[in-house]
Amino acid sequence: DQQVKQNSPSLSVQEGRISILNCDYTNSMFDYFLWYKKYPAEGPTFLISISSIKDKNEDGRFTVFLNKSAKHLSLHIVPSQPGDSAVYFCAASPYSGGGADGLTFGKGTHLIIQP
Amino acid sequence: DTGVSQNPRHKITKRGQNVTFRCDPISEHNRLYWYRQTLGQGPEFLTYFQNEAQLEKSRLLSDRFSAERPKGSFSTLEIQRTEQGDSAMYLCASSLDSSGNTIYFGEGSWLTVV
């Protein structure tokens, strides 16, 4: 049973436009959500996070939105740049401190930025 | 670069053999984690250490798997009697505290069981 779902295996976006990556979860105990970015042959790199007490967190070109009632979060990247091409993983934790011991990952979305 | 270091980066082994992976975390990081990632999936939590104590183990970690962190610094993950289903990337990560946004992953160790 997949508790964190990223239903789009891949997404293609034109450079300069907005990229929107979606993530749904089923476990209502999840309290902290994170996005990781992964290039080939590298480990995942932390990108941005959000606590369940918030509905939005912004860091430069990256914004994460959380709709707790819908159990849905999204990552917005604007404007999209070629270097953003990577696999993006959504992850969730039942611990408000975001303890990595309890991270559950989605399957990832491969974002491709077209020039 | 003093990031998380894993070796070997790639390992091909015959079914039934034992393999061991090593992880050197970022210096002074007291938490160390092992995850496994198979093709088309996200990383799956295996186990973690707070210093030398192994505090949590996933049900994915069968009795053929054992992890140690004897001095609270580097860690080893051993898989005994490997099976083809063990073929995956084994990721190590470390952090200073329990907050997920300070976790740093290594580049992973690819295991292929033939």
PDB file of C-alpha atoms in Angstrom:
ATOM      1  CA  ASP A   1       0.000   0.000   0.000  1.00  0.00           C
ATOM      2  CA  GLN A   2       1.641   3.183  -1.190  1.00  0.00           C
ATOM      3  CA  GLN A   3       1.225   5.941   1.378  1.00  0.00           C
ATOM      4  CA  VAL A   4       2.874   8.672  -0.707  1.00  0.00           C
ATOM      5  CA  LYS A   5       1.893   8.849  -4.346  1.00  0.00           C
ATOM      6  CA  GLN A   6       3.382  10.794  -7.202  1.00  0.00           C
ATOM      7  CA  ASN A   7       1.105   9.892 -10.070  1.00  0.00           C
ATOM      8  CA  SER A   8       3.086  11.557 -12.843  1.00  0.00           C
ATOM      9  CA  PRO A   9       6.231   9.557 -13.648  1.00  0.00           C
ATOM     10  CA  SER A  10       7.436  12.378 -15.878  1.00  0.00           C
ATOM     11  CA  LEU A  11       6.683  15.997 -16.702  1.00  0.00           C
ATOM     12  CA  SER A  12       7.995  18.136 -19.538  1.00  0.00           C
ATOM     13  CA  VAL A  13       7.994  21.937 -19.175  1.00  0.00           C
ATOM     14  CA  GLN A  14       9.365  24.716 -21.320  1.00  0.00           C
ATOM     15  CA  GLU A  15      12.213  26.785 -19.917  1.00  0.00           C
ATOM     16  CA  GLY A  16      10.933  29.918 -18.204  1.00  0.00           C
ATOM     17  CA  ARG A  17       7.485  28.467 -17.508  1.00  0.00           C
ATOM     18  CA  ILE A  18       6.116  27.165 -14.228  1.00  0.00           C
ATOM     19  CA  SER A  19       6.678  23.524 -13.244  1.00  0.00           C
ATOM     20  CA  ILE A  20       4.076  22.004 -10.921  1.00  0.00           C
ATOM     21  CA  LEU A  21       4.796  18.646  -9.342  1.00  0.00           C
ATOM     22  CA  ASN A  22       2.054  16.932  -7.395  1.00  0.00           C
ATOM     23  CA  CYS A  23       2.020  14.535  -4.476  1.00  0.00           C
ATOM     24  CA  ASP A  24      -0.826  12.815  -2.621  1.00  0.00           C
ATOM     25  CA  TYR A  25      -0.682  10.952   0.658  1.00  0.00           C
ATOM     26  CA  THR A  26      -3.015   8.628   2.492  1.00  0.00           C
ATOM     27  CA  ASN A  27      -1.662   8.482   6.045  1.00  0.00           C
ATOM     28  CA  SER A  28      -3.299  11.182   8.170  1.00  0.00           C
ATOM     29  CA  MET A  29      -0.492  10.788  10.729  1.00  0.00           C
ATOM     30  CA  PHE A  30       1.979  12.466   8.384  1.00  0.00           C
ATOM     31  CA  ASP A  31       2.928  15.793   9.863  1.00  0.00           C
ATOM     32  CA  TYR A  32       5.935  17.001   7.905  1.00  0.00           C
ATOM     33  CA  PHE A  33       6.579  16.950   4.187  1.00  0.00           C
ATOM     34  CA  LEU A  34       9.751  17.321   2.160  1.00  0.00           C
ATOM     35  CA  TRP A  35      10.844  17.494  -1.456  1.00  0.00           C
ATOM     36  CA  TYR A  36      14.137  16.024  -2.632  1.00  0.00           C
ATOM     37  CA  LYS A  37      15.817  16.417  -5.987  1.00  0.00           C
ATOM     38  CA  LYS A  38      17.964  13.700  -7.522  1.00  0.00           C
ATOM     39  CA  TYR A  39      20.366  13.811 -10.450  1.00  0.00           C
ATOM     40  CA  PRO A  40      21.557  10.541 -12.051  1.00  0.00           C
ATOM     41  CA  ALA A  41      24.363   8.830 -10.120  1.00  0.00           C
ATOM     42  CA  GLU A  42      23.916  11.177  -7.149  1.00  0.00           C
ATOM     43  CA  GLY A  43      22.077  10.851  -3.875  1.00  0.00           C
ATOM     44  CA  PRO A  44      18.867  12.823  -3.225  1.00  0.00           C
ATOM     45  CA  THR A  45      19.370  16.463  -2.222  1.00  0.00           C
ATOM     46  CA  PHE A  46      16.976  18.240   0.123  1.00  0.00           C
ATOM     47  CA  LEU A  47      15.048  21.012  -1.592  1.00  0.00           C
ATOM     48  CA  ILE A  48      12.255  22.381   0.589  1.00  0.00           C
ATOM     49  CA  SER A  49       9.931  21.270   3.384  1.00  0.00           C
ATOM     50  CA  ILE A  50       6.638  22.199   4.991  1.00  0.00           C
ATOM     51  CA  SER A  51       5.039  21.484   8.329  1.00  0.00           C
ATOM     52  CA  SER A  52       1.374  20.523   8.543  1.00  0.00           C
ATOM     53  CA  ILE A  53       0.627  23.708  10.481  1.00  0.00           C
ATOM     54  CA  LYS A  54       1.381  25.726   7.348  1.00  0.00           C
ATOM     55  CA  ASP A  55      -0.169  25.736   3.909  1.00  0.00           C
ATOM     56  CA  LYS A  56       2.682  27.368   2.024  1.00  0.00           C
ATOM     57  CA  ASN A  57       6.448  27.632   2.211  1.00  0.00           C
ATOM     58  CA  GLU A  58       8.586  29.552  -0.223  1.00  0.00           C
ATOM     59  CA  ASP A  59      12.308  29.493  -0.934  1.00  0.00           C
ATOM     60  CA  GLY A  60      13.469  31.445  -3.950  1.00  0.00           C
ATOM     61  CA  ARG A  61      12.037  29.879  -7.112  1.00  0.00           C
ATOM     62  CA  PHE A  62      10.555  26.989  -5.127  1.00  0.00           C
ATOM     63  CA  THR A  63       7.204  27.036  -3.345  1.00  0.00           C
ATOM     64  CA  VAL A  64       5.477  24.110  -1.681  1.00  0.00           C
ATOM     65  CA  PHE A  65       1.725  24.190  -1.062  1.00  0.00           C
ATOM     66  CA  LEU A  66      -0.042  21.860   1.356  1.00  0.00           C
ATOM     67  CA  ASN A  67      -3.773  21.098   1.325  1.00  0.00           C
ATOM     68  CA  LYS A  68      -4.171  18.978   4.415  1.00  0.00           C
ATOM     69  CA  SER A  69      -7.889  18.310   3.975  1.00  0.00           C
ATOM     70  CA  ALA A  70      -7.232  16.923   0.491  1.00  0.00           C
ATOM     71  CA  LYS A  71      -4.008  15.193   1.604  1.00  0.00           C
ATOM     72  CA  HIS A  72      -2.269  16.848  -1.304  1.00  0.00           C
ATOM     73  CA  LEU A  73       0.874  18.874  -1.739  1.00  0.00           C
ATOM     74  CA  SER A  74       2.532  20.435  -4.729  1.00  0.00           C
ATOM     75  CA  LEU A  75       5.901  21.893  -5.604  1.00  0.00           C
ATOM     76  CA  HIS A  76       5.984  24.930  -7.859  1.00  0.00           C
ATOM     77  CA  ILE A  77       9.168  25.965  -9.623  1.00  0.00           C
ATOM     78  CA  VAL A  78       9.090  29.314 -11.368  1.00  0.00           C
ATOM     79  CA  PRO A  79      10.720  30.161 -13.641  1.00  0.00           C
ATOM     80  CA  SER A  80      11.910  26.688 -14.645  1.00  0.00           C
ATOM     81  CA  GLN A  81      15.558  26.417 -15.652  1.00  0.00           C
ATOM     82  CA  PRO A  82      17.478  23.690 -17.525  1.00  0.00           C
ATOM     83  CA  GLY A  83      19.336  22.764 -14.333  1.00  0.00           C
ATOM     84  CA  ASP A  84      16.002  21.849 -12.758  1.00  0.00           C
ATOM     85  CA  SER A  85      15.831  18.742 -14.944  1.00  0.00           C
ATOM     86  CA  ALA A  86      16.011  15.911 -12.400  1.00  0.00           C
ATOM     87  CA  VAL A  87      13.868  13.406 -10.543  1.00  0.00           C
ATOM     88  CA  TYR A  88      11.858  14.971  -7.717  1.00  0.00           C
ATOM     89  CA  PHE A  89      10.782  12.904  -4.735  1.00  0.00           C
ATOM     90  CA  CYS A  90       8.036  13.816  -2.319  1.00  0.00           C
ATOM     91  CA  ALA A  91       8.574  12.485   1.209  1.00  0.00           C
ATOM     92  CA  ALA A  92       6.499  12.516   4.388  1.00  0.00           C
ATOM     93  CA  SER A  93       7.135  11.967   8.084  1.00  0.00           C
ATOM     94  CA  PRO A  94       4.810  11.384  11.038  1.00  0.00           C
ATOM     95  CA  TYR A  95       7.133  13.398  13.244  1.00  0.00           C
ATOM     96  CA  SER A  96       6.603  17.128  13.511  1.00  0.00           C
ATOM     97  CA  GLY A  97      10.332  17.627  13.726  1.00  0.00           C
ATOM     98  CA  GLY A  98      10.684  15.903  10.381  1.00  0.00           C
ATOM     99  CA  GLY A  99      12.689  13.038  11.796  1.00  0.00           C
ATOM    100  CA  ALA A 100      14.334  11.282   8.864  1.00  0.00           C
ATOM    101  CA  ASP A 101      13.966   7.921  10.570  1.00  0.00           C
ATOM    102  CA  GLY A 102      10.339   7.914   9.502  1.00  0.00           C
ATOM    103  CA  LEU A 103      10.558   9.270   5.946  1.00  0.00           C
ATOM    104  CA  THR A 104       8.249   7.660   3.387  1.00  0.00           C
ATOM    105  CA  PHE A 105       9.065   8.541  -0.211  1.00  0.00           C
ATOM    106  CA  GLY A 106       6.952   8.641  -3.354  1.00  0.00           C
ATOM    107  CA  LYS A 107       8.182   7.022  -6.570  1.00  0.00           C
ATOM    108  CA  GLY A 108       9.386  10.301  -8.007  1.00  0.00           C
ATOM    109  CA  THR A 109       8.570  12.514 -10.982  1.00  0.00           C
ATOM    110  CA  HIS A 110      11.135  13.030 -13.713  1.00  0.00           C
ATOM    111  CA  LEU A 111      11.046  16.715 -14.632  1.00  0.00           C
ATOM    112  CA  ILE A 112      12.411  17.621 -18.044  1.00  0.00           C
ATOM    113  CA  ILE A 113      12.927  21.285 -18.860  1.00  0.00           C
ATOM    114  CA  GLN A 114      12.798  21.911 -22.601  1.00  0.00           C
ATOM    115  CA  PRO A 115      14.915  24.796 -23.988  1.00  0.00           C
TER     116      PRO A 115
ATOM    117  CA  ASP B   1      34.374  17.526  -0.239  1.00  0.00           C
ATOM    118  CA  THR B   2      33.485  16.013   3.152  1.00  0.00           C
ATOM    119  CA  GLY B   3      30.028  14.765   2.278  1.00  0.00           C
ATOM    120  CA  VAL B   4      28.619  11.302   2.965  1.00  0.00           C
ATOM    121  CA  SER B   5      30.900   8.721   1.401  1.00  0.00           C
ATOM    122  CA  GLN B   6      29.831   5.239   0.359  1.00  0.00           C
ATOM    123  CA  ASN B   7      31.823   2.347  -1.005  1.00  0.00           C
ATOM    124  CA  PRO B   8      31.961   0.364  -3.075  1.00  0.00           C
ATOM    125  CA  ARG B   9      29.911   2.372  -5.541  1.00  0.00           C
ATOM    126  CA  HIS B  10      29.091  -0.736  -7.534  1.00  0.00           C
ATOM    127  CA  LYS B  11      29.089  -4.396  -6.585  1.00  0.00           C
ATOM    128  CA  ILE B  12      28.189  -7.402  -8.712  1.00  0.00           C
ATOM    129  CA  THR B  13      27.878 -10.628  -6.797  1.00  0.00           C
ATOM    130  CA  LYS B  14      26.629 -14.149  -7.331  1.00  0.00           C
ATOM    131  CA  ARG B  15      23.468 -15.253  -5.606  1.00  0.00           C
ATOM    132  CA  GLY B  16      24.230 -16.743  -2.214  1.00  0.00           C
ATOM    133  CA  GLN B  17      27.327 -14.669  -1.577  1.00  0.00           C
ATOM    134  CA  ASN B  18      27.671 -12.140   1.236  1.00  0.00           C
ATOM    135  CA  VAL B  19      28.295  -8.455   0.552  1.00  0.00           C
ATOM    136  CA  THR B  20      29.191  -5.544   2.787  1.00  0.00           C
ATOM    137  CA  PHE B  21      28.782  -1.830   2.160  1.00  0.00           C
ATOM    138  CA  ARG B  22      30.463   0.914   4.085  1.00  0.00           C
ATOM    139  CA  CYS B  23      29.228   4.410   4.828  1.00  0.00           C
ATOM    140  CA  ASP B  24      31.254   7.292   6.229  1.00  0.00           C
ATOM    141  CA  PRO B  25      28.879  10.023   7.369  1.00  0.00           C
ATOM    142  CA  ILE B  26      29.607  13.716   7.551  1.00  0.00           C
ATOM    143  CA  SER B  27      31.936  14.298  10.452  1.00  0.00           C
ATOM    144  CA  GLU B  28      30.125  14.879  13.774  1.00  0.00           C
ATOM    145  CA  HIS B  29      26.740  13.834  12.420  1.00  0.00           C
ATOM    146  CA  ASN B  30      25.233  11.700  15.149  1.00  0.00           C
ATOM    147  CA  ARG B  31      22.433  10.160  13.073  1.00  0.00           C
ATOM    148  CA  LEU B  32      23.069   7.727  10.269  1.00  0.00           C
ATOM    149  CA  TYR B  33      20.448   6.118   8.034  1.00  0.00           C
ATOM    150  CA  TRP B  34      20.270   3.355   5.478  1.00  0.00           C
ATOM    151  CA  TYR B  35      17.725   3.408   2.675  1.00  0.00           C
ATOM    152  CA  ARG B  36      17.204   1.124  -0.306  1.00  0.00           C
ATOM    153  CA  GLN B  37      16.040   2.245  -3.737  1.00  0.00           C
ATOM    154  CA  THR B  38      14.959  -0.036  -6.573  1.00  0.00           C
ATOM    155  CA  LEU B  39      14.326   1.049 -10.161  1.00  0.00           C
ATOM    156  CA  GLY B  40      11.220   3.169 -10.518  1.00  0.00           C
ATOM    157  CA  GLN B  41      10.720   3.480  -6.769  1.00  0.00           C
ATOM    158  CA  GLY B  42      11.561   6.066  -4.180  1.00  0.00           C
ATOM    159  CA  PRO B  43      14.028   5.367  -1.369  1.00  0.00           C
ATOM    160  CA  GLU B  44      12.702   2.965   1.292  1.00  0.00           C
ATOM    161  CA  PHE B  45      13.806   3.313   4.893  1.00  0.00           C
ATOM    162  CA  LEU B  46      15.812   0.389   6.273  1.00  0.00           C
ATOM    163  CA  THR B  47      17.331   1.444   9.583  1.00  0.00           C
ATOM    164  CA  TYR B  48      18.945   4.275  11.502  1.00  0.00           C
ATOM    165  CA  PHE B  49      21.500   4.852  14.224  1.00  0.00           C
ATOM    166  CA  GLN B  50      21.771   7.506  16.884  1.00  0.00           C
ATOM    167  CA  ASN B  51      25.499   7.390  17.562  1.00  0.00           C
ATOM    168  CA  GLU B  52      26.275   3.669  17.927  1.00  0.00           C
ATOM    169  CA  ALA B  53      22.742   2.640  18.916  1.00  0.00           C
ATOM    170  CA  GLN B  54      20.490   1.147  16.249  1.00  0.00           C
ATOM    171  CA  LEU B  55      17.133   2.703  17.140  1.00  0.00           C
ATOM    172  CA  GLU B  56      14.783   1.540  14.426  1.00  0.00           C
ATOM    173  CA  LYS B  57      14.636  -1.206  11.846  1.00  0.00           C
ATOM    174  CA  SER B  58      12.163  -1.482   9.007  1.00  0.00           C
ATOM    175  CA  ARG B  59      10.303  -4.732   8.360  1.00  0.00           C
ATOM    176  CA  LEU B  60      12.135  -4.641   5.008  1.00  0.00           C
ATOM    177  CA  LEU B  61      15.301  -5.516   6.904  1.00  0.00           C
ATOM    178  CA  SER B  62      15.134  -9.307   6.919  1.00  0.00           C
ATOM    179  CA  ASP B  63      17.383 -11.386   9.151  1.00  0.00           C
ATOM    180  CA  ARG B  64      19.838 -11.665   6.247  1.00  0.00           C
ATOM    181  CA  PHE B  65      20.567  -7.973   6.668  1.00  0.00           C
ATOM    182  CA  SER B  66      22.641  -6.556   9.485  1.00  0.00           C
ATOM    183  CA  ALA B  67      23.902  -3.052  10.084  1.00  0.00           C
ATOM    184  CA  GLU B  68      26.458  -1.841  12.551  1.00  0.00           C
ATOM    185  CA  ARG B  69      27.953   1.418  13.685  1.00  0.00           C
ATOM    186  CA  PRO B  70      30.454   0.220  16.255  1.00  0.00           C
ATOM    187  CA  LYS B  71      32.068   3.488  17.274  1.00  0.00           C
ATOM    188  CA  GLY B  72      29.326   5.865  16.294  1.00  0.00           C
ATOM    189  CA  SER B  73      31.226   6.981  13.204  1.00  0.00           C
ATOM    190  CA  PHE B  74      31.211   4.847  10.040  1.00  0.00           C
ATOM    191  CA  SER B  75      28.598   2.160   9.447  1.00  0.00           C
ATOM    192  CA  THR B  76      28.472  -1.122   7.570  1.00  0.00           C
ATOM    193  CA  LEU B  77      25.506  -2.852   5.994  1.00  0.00           C
ATOM    194  CA  GLU B  78      25.973  -6.569   5.386  1.00  0.00           C
ATOM    195  CA  ILE B  79      23.694  -8.754   3.307  1.00  0.00           C
ATOM    196  CA  GLN B  80      24.136 -12.476   3.772  1.00  0.00           C
ATOM    197  CA  ARG B  81      23.138 -15.133   1.241  1.00  0.00           C
ATOM    198  CA  THR B  82      22.195 -12.533  -1.342  1.00  0.00           C
ATOM    199  CA  GLU B  83      19.132 -13.036  -3.511  1.00  0.00           C
ATOM    200  CA  GLN B  84      18.281 -11.479  -6.876  1.00  0.00           C
ATOM    201  CA  GLY B  85      15.619  -9.405  -5.154  1.00  0.00           C
ATOM    202  CA  ASP B  86      18.357  -7.672  -3.168  1.00  0.00           C
ATOM    203  CA  SER B  87      19.539  -5.924  -6.348  1.00  0.00           C
ATOM    204  CA  ALA B  88      19.079  -2.230  -5.618  1.00  0.00           C
ATOM    205  CA  MET B  89      20.847   0.981  -4.732  1.00  0.00           C
ATOM    206  CA  TYR B  90      21.685   1.200  -1.038  1.00  0.00           C
ATOM    207  CA  LEU B  91      21.719   4.793   0.141  1.00  0.00           C
ATOM    208  CA  CYS B  92      23.342   6.047   3.290  1.00  0.00           C
ATOM    209  CA  ALA B  93      22.503   9.404   4.825  1.00  0.00           C
ATOM    210  CA  SER B  94      23.481  11.341   7.905  1.00  0.00           C
ATOM    211  CA  SER B  95      22.219  14.265   9.913  1.00  0.00           C
ATOM    212  CA  LEU B  96      23.052  16.329  12.975  1.00  0.00           C
ATOM    213  CA  ASP B  97      19.585  16.193  14.398  1.00  0.00           C
ATOM    214  CA  SER B  98      16.241  14.600  13.678  1.00  0.00           C
ATOM    215  CA  SER B  99      15.008  17.281  11.325  1.00  0.00           C
ATOM    216  CA  GLY B 100      14.521  15.910   7.825  1.00  0.00           C
ATOM    217  CA  ASN B 101      15.821  19.033   6.205  1.00  0.00           C
ATOM    218  CA  THR B 102      19.334  18.494   7.456  1.00  0.00           C
ATOM    219  CA  ILE B 103      19.734  14.978   6.124  1.00  0.00           C
ATOM    220  CA  TYR B 104      22.487  14.521   3.574  1.00  0.00           C
ATOM    221  CA  PHE B 105      22.571  11.497   1.282  1.00  0.00           C
ATOM    222  CA  GLY B 106      25.593   9.750  -0.148  1.00  0.00           C
ATOM    223  CA  GLU B 107      25.810   8.757  -3.796  1.00  0.00           C
ATOM    224  CA  GLY B 108      24.697   5.220  -3.073  1.00  0.00           C
ATOM    225  CA  SER B 109      26.077   1.738  -3.590  1.00  0.00           C
ATOM    226  CA  TRP B 110      24.643  -0.227  -6.498  1.00  0.00           C
ATOM    227  CA  LEU B 111      24.235  -3.942  -5.884  1.00  0.00           C
ATOM    228  CA  THR B 112      23.568  -6.382  -8.705  1.00  0.00           C
ATOM    229  CA  VAL B 113      22.969 -10.003  -7.755  1.00  0.00           C
ATOM    230  CA  VAL B 114      23.380 -12.429 -10.651  1.00  0.00           C
TER     231      VAL B 114
END
